mmCIF file of C-alpha atoms and ligand atoms in Angstrom:
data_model
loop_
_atom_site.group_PDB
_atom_site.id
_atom_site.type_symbol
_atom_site.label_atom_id
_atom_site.label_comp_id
_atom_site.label_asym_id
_atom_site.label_seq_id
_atom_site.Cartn_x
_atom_site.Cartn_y
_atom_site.Cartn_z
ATOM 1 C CA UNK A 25 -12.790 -1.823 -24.719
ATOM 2 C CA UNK A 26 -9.000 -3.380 -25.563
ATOM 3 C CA UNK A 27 -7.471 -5.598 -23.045
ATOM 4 C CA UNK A 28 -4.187 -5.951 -22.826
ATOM 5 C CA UNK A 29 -1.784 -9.009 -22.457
ATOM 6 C CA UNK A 30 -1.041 -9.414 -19.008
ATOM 7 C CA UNK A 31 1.503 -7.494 -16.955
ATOM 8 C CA UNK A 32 3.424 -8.597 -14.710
ATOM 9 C CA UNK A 33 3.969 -7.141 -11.936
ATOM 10 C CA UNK A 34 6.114 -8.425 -9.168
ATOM 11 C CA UNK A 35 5.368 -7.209 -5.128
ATOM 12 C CA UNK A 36 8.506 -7.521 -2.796
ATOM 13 C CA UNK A 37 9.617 -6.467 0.898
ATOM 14 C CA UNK A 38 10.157 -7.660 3.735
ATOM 15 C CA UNK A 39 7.862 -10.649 5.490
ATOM 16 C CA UNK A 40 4.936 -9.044 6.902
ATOM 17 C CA UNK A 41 4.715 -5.784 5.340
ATOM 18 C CA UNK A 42 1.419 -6.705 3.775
ATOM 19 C CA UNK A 43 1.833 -8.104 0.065
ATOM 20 C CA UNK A 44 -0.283 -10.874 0.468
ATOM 21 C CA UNK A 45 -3.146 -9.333 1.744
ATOM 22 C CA UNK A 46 -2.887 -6.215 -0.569
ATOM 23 C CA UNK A 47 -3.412 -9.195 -3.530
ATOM 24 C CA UNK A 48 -5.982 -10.330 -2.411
ATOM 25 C CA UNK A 49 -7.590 -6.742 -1.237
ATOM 26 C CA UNK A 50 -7.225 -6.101 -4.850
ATOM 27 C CA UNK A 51 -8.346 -9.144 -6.606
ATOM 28 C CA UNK A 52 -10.871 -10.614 -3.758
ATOM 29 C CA UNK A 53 -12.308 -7.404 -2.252
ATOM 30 C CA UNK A 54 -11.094 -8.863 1.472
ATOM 31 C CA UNK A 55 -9.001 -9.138 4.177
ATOM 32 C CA UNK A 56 -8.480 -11.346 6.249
ATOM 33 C CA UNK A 57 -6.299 -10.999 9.581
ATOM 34 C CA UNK A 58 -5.223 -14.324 10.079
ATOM 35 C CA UNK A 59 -3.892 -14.629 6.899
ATOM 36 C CA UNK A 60 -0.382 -16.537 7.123
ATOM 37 C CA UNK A 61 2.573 -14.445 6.265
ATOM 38 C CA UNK A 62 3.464 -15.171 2.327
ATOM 39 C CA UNK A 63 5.441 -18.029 2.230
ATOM 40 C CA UNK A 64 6.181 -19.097 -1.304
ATOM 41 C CA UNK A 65 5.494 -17.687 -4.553
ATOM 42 C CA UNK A 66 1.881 -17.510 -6.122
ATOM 43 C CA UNK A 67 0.225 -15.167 -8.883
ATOM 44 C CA UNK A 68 -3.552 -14.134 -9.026
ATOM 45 C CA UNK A 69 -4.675 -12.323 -12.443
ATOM 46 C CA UNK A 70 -7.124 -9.395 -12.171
ATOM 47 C CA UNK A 71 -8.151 -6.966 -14.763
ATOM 48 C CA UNK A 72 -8.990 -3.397 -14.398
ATOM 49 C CA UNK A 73 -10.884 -1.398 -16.495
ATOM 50 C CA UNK A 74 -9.461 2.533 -17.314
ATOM 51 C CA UNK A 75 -13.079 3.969 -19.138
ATOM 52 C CA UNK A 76 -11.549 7.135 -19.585
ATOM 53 C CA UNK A 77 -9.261 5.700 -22.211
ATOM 54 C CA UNK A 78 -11.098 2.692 -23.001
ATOM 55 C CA UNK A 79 -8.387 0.576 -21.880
ATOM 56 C CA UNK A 80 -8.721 -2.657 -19.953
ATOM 57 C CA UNK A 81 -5.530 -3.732 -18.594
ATOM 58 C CA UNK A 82 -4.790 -7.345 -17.032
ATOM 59 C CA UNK A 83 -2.388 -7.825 -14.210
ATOM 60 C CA UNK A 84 -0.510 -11.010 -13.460
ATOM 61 C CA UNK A 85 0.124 -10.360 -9.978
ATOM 62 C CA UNK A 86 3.245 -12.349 -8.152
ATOM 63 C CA UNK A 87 3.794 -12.012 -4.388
ATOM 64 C CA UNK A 88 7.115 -12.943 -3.919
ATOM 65 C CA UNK A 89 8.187 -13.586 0.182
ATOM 66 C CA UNK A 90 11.160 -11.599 1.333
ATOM 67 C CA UNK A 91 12.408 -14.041 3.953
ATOM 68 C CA UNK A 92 16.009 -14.728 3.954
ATOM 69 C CA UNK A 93 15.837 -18.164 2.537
ATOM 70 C CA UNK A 94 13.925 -17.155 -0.652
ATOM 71 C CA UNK A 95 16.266 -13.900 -1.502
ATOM 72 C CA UNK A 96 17.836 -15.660 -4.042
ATOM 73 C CA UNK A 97 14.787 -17.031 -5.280
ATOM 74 C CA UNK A 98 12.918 -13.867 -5.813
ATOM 75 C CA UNK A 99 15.295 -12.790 -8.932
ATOM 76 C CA UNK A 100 13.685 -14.966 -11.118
ATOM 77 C CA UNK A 101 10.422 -13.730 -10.261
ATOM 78 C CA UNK A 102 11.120 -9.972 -10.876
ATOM 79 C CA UNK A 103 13.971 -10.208 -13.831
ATOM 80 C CA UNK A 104 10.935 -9.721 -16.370
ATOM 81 C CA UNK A 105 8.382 -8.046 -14.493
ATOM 82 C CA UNK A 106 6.758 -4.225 -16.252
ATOM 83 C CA UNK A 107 5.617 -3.601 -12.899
ATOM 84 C CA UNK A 108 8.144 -3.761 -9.588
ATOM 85 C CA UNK A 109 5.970 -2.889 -5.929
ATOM 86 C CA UNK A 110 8.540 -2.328 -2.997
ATOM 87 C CA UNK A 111 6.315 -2.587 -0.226
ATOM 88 C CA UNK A 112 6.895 -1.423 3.917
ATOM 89 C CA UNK A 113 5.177 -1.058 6.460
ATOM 90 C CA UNK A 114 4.856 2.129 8.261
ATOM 91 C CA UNK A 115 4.634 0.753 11.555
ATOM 92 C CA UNK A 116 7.995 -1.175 11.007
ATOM 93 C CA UNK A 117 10.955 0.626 10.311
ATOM 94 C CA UNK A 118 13.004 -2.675 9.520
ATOM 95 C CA UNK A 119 10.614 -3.239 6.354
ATOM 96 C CA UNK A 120 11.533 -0.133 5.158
ATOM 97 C CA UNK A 121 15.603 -0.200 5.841
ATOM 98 C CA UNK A 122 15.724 -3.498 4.108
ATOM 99 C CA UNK A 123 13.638 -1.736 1.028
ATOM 100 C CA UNK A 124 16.572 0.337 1.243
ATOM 101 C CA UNK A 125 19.751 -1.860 2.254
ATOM 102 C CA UNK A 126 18.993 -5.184 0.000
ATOM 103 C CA UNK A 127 15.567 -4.962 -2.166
ATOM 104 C CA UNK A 128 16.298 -1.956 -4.112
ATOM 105 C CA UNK A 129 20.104 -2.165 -4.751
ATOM 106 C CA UNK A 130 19.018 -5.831 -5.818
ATOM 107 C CA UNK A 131 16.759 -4.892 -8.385
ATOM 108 C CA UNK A 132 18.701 -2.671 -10.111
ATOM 109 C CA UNK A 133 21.455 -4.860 -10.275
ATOM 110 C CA UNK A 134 19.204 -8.029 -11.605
ATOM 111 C CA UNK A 135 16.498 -6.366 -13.530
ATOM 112 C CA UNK A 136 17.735 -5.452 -17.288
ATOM 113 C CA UNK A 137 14.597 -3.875 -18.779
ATOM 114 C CA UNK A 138 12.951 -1.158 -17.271
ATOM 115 C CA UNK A 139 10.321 -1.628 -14.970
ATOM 116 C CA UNK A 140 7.761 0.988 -13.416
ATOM 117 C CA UNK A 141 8.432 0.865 -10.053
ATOM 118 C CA UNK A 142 6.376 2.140 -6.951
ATOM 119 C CA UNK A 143 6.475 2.509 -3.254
ATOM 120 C CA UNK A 144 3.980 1.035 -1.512
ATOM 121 C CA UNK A 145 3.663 2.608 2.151
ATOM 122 C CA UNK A 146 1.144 0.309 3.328
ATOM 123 C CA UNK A 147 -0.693 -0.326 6.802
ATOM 124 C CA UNK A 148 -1.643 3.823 6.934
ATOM 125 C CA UNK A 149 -4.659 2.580 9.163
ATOM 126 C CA UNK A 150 -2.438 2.270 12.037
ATOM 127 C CA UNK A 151 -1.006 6.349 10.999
ATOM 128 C CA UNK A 152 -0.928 6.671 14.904
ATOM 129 C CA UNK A 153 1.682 3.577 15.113
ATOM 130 C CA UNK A 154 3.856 5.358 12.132
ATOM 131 C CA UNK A 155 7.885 4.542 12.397
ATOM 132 C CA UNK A 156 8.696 5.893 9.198
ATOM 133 C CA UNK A 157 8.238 9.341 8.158
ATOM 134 C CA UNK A 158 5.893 9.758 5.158
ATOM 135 C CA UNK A 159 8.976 12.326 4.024
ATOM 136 C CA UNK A 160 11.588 9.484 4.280
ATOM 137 C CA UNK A 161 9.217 7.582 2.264
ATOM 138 C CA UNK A 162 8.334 9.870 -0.683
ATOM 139 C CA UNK A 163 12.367 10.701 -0.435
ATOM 140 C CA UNK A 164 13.322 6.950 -1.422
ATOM 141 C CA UNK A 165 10.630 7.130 -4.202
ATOM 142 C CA UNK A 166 11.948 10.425 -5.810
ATOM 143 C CA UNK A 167 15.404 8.880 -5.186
ATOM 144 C CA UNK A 168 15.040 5.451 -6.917
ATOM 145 C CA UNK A 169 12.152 7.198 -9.734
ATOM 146 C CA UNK A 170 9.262 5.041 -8.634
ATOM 147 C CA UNK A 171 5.833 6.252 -8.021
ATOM 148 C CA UNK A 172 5.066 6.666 -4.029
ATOM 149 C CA UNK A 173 1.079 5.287 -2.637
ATOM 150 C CA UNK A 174 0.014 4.936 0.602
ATOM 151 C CA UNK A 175 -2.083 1.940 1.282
ATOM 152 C CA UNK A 176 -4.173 -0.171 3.750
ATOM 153 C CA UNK A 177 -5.162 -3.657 2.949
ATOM 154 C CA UNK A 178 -7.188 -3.265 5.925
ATOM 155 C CA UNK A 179 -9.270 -0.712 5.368
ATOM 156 C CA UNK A 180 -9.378 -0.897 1.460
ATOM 157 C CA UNK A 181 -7.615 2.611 1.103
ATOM 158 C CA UNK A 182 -5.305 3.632 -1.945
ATOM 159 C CA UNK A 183 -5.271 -0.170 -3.271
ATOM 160 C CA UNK A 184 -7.702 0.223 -6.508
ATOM 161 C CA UNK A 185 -5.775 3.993 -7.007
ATOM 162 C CA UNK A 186 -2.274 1.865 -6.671
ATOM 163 C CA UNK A 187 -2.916 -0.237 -9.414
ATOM 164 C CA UNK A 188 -5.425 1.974 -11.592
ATOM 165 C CA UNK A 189 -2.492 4.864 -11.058
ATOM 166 C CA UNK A 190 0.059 1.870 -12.228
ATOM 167 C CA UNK A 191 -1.844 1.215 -15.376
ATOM 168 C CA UNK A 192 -2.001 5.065 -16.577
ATOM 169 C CA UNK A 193 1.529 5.747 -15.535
ATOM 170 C CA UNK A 194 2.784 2.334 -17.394
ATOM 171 C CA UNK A 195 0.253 3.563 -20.920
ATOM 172 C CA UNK A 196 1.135 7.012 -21.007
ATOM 173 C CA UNK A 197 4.368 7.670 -19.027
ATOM 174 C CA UNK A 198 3.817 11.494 -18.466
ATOM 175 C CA UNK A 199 0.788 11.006 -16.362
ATOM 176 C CA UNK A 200 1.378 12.619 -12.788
ATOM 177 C CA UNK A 201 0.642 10.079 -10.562
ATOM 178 C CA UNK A 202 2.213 12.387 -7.648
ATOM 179 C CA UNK A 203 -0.816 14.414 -7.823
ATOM 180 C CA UNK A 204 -3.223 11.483 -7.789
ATOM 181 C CA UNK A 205 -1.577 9.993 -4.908
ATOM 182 C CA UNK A 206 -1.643 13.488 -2.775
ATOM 183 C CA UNK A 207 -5.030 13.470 -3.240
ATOM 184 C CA UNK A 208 -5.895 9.962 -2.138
ATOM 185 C CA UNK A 209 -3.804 10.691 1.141
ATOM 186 C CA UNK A 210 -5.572 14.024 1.853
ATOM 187 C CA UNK A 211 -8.671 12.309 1.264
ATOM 188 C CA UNK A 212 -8.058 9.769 3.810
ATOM 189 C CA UNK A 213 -6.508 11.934 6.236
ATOM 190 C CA UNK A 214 -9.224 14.295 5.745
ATOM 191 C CA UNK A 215 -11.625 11.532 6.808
ATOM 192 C CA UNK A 216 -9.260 9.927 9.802
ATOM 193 C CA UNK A 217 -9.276 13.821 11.051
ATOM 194 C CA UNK A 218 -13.385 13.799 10.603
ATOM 195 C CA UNK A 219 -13.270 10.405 12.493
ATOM 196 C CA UNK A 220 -10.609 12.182 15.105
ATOM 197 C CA UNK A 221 -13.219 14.887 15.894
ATOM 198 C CA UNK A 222 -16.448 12.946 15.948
ATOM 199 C CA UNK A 223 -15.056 10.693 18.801
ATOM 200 C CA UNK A 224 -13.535 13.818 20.668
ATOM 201 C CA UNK A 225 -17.040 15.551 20.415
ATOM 202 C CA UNK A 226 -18.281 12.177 21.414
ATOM 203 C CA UNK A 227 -15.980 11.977 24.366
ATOM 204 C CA UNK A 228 -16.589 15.787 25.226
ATOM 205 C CA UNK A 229 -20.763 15.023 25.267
ATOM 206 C CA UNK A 230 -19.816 12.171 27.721
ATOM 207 C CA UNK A 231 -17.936 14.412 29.692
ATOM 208 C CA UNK A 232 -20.223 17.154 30.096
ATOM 209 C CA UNK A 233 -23.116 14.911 30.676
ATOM 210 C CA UNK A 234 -21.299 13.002 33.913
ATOM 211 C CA UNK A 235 -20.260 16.678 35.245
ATOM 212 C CA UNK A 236 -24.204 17.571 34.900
ATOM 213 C CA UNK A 237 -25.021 14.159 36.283
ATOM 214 C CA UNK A 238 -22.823 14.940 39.254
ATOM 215 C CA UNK A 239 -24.031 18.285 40.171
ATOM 216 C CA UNK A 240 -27.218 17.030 39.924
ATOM 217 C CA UNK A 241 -26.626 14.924 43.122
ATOM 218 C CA UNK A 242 -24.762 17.341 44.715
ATOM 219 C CA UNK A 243 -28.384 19.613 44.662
ATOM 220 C CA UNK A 244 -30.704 16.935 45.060
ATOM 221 C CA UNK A 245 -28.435 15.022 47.946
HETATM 222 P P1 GDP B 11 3.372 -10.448 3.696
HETATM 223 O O1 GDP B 11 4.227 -11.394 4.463
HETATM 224 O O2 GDP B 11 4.139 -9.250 3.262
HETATM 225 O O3 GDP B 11 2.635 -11.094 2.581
HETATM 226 O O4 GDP B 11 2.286 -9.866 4.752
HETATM 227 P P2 GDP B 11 0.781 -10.349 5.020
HETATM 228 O O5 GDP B 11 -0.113 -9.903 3.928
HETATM 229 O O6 GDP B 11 0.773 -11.798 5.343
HETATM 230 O O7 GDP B 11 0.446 -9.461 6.304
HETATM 231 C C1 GDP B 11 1.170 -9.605 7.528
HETATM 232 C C2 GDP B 11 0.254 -9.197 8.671
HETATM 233 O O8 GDP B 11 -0.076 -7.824 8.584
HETATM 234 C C3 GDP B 11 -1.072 -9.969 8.680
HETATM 235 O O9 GDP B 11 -1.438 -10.231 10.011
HETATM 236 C C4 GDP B 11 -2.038 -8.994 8.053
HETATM 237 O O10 GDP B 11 -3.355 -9.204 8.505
HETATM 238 C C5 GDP B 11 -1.479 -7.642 8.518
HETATM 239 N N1 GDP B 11 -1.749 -6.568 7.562
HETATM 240 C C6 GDP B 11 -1.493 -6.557 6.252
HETATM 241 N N2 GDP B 11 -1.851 -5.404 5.690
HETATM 242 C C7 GDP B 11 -2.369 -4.638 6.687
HETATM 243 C C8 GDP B 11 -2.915 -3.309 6.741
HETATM 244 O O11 GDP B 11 -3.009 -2.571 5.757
HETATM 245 N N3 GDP B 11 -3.313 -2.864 7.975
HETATM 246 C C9 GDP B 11 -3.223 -3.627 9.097
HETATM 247 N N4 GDP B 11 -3.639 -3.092 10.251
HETATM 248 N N5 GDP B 11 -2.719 -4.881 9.074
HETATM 249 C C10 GDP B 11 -2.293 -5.376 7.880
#
């Protein structure tokens, strides 16, 4: 299998949309809730393997903080990146209008060669908390040409498909990532609407039992 030289690719939004801990869902296989909010710069290399092409491709992975007082700073860490991430959080609509208002026009001002870039809707475990619209979302990504993923460090979901999708868009350039994307998010929505139904069931079993319960004392005294 050929590896590749490393890529870089460059994650950036707002403070606490998630960039941290999708790193280190991606390179460590965890997450951890009480991890502090990114507050400096630091790059983790992982490599993935794409068997279907015999490919191995290496990522050199920088989280960059979006707090004010590193804006300026986080130029230098995207100018040569192959690989830009805008990441929000659904939950937070702010995340996403400063995607819109700063981190994007920035970007296209500063960054002279030209970079994949992808949306990264992440924190889709809390779907029920959603502030921004998954249409709004996939709008932005058709607007500014970058690839659209739905993620949850949390729960693990879309993260290996973000970057494995990344890698076969960035070799061949005509692969439809769209398509592998709508299928992640029908399979998880599939399996939140499984989960949906099992607890309602659940509930309805509870329910039923209680009212038999009950009018079983009202015979019996
Ligand atoms: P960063 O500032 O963008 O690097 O954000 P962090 O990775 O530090 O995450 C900010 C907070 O959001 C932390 O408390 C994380 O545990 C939490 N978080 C990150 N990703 C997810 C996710 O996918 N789902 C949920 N429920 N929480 C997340």
């Amino acid at each position: 299998m050929s590896e590749s030289e490393g890529l870089k690719v460059v994650l950036i939004g707002e403070s606490g949309a998630g960039k941290t801990s999708i790193i280190q869902r991606f390179a460590y296989k965890l997450f951890d809730p009480n991890c502090a909010s990114s507050i400096s710069s630091q790059y983790i290399s992982q490599t993935i393997e794409l068997k279907e092409i015999n490919k191995a491709l290496k990522f050199e992975i920088w989280d960059t903080a979006g707090q004010e007082r590193y804006r300026s700073m986080a130029k230098i860490f995207y100018k040569d990146a192959k690989i830009i991430l805008f990441v929000y959080d659904i939950t937070c609509l702010k995340s996403f209008e400063e995607l819109k208002d700063y981190w994007i026009t920035q970007v296209k001002e500063n960054c002279s060669q030209k970079a994949l870039l992808g949306l990264v809707a992440n924190k889709c475990d809390m779907y029920d908390q959603q502030q921004v619209p998954t249409d709004d979302g996939m709008k932005l990504a058709n607007d500014i040409g970058a690839v659209f993923q739905y993620t949850s460090a949390k729960s693990g979901v879309g993260i290996n498909s973000l970057f494995e999708n990344l890698g076969r868009k960035y070799l061949d350039p005509t692969f439809d990532y769209q398509a592998a994307d709508k299928t992640a998010m029908e399979k998880f929505k599939k399996k939140k609407e499984e989960e949906k139904k099992r607890n309602k069931d659940k509930k309805n079993r509870c329910v039923k039992l209680d009212a038999q319960k009950n009018k079983r004392k009202g015979c019996c005294g």
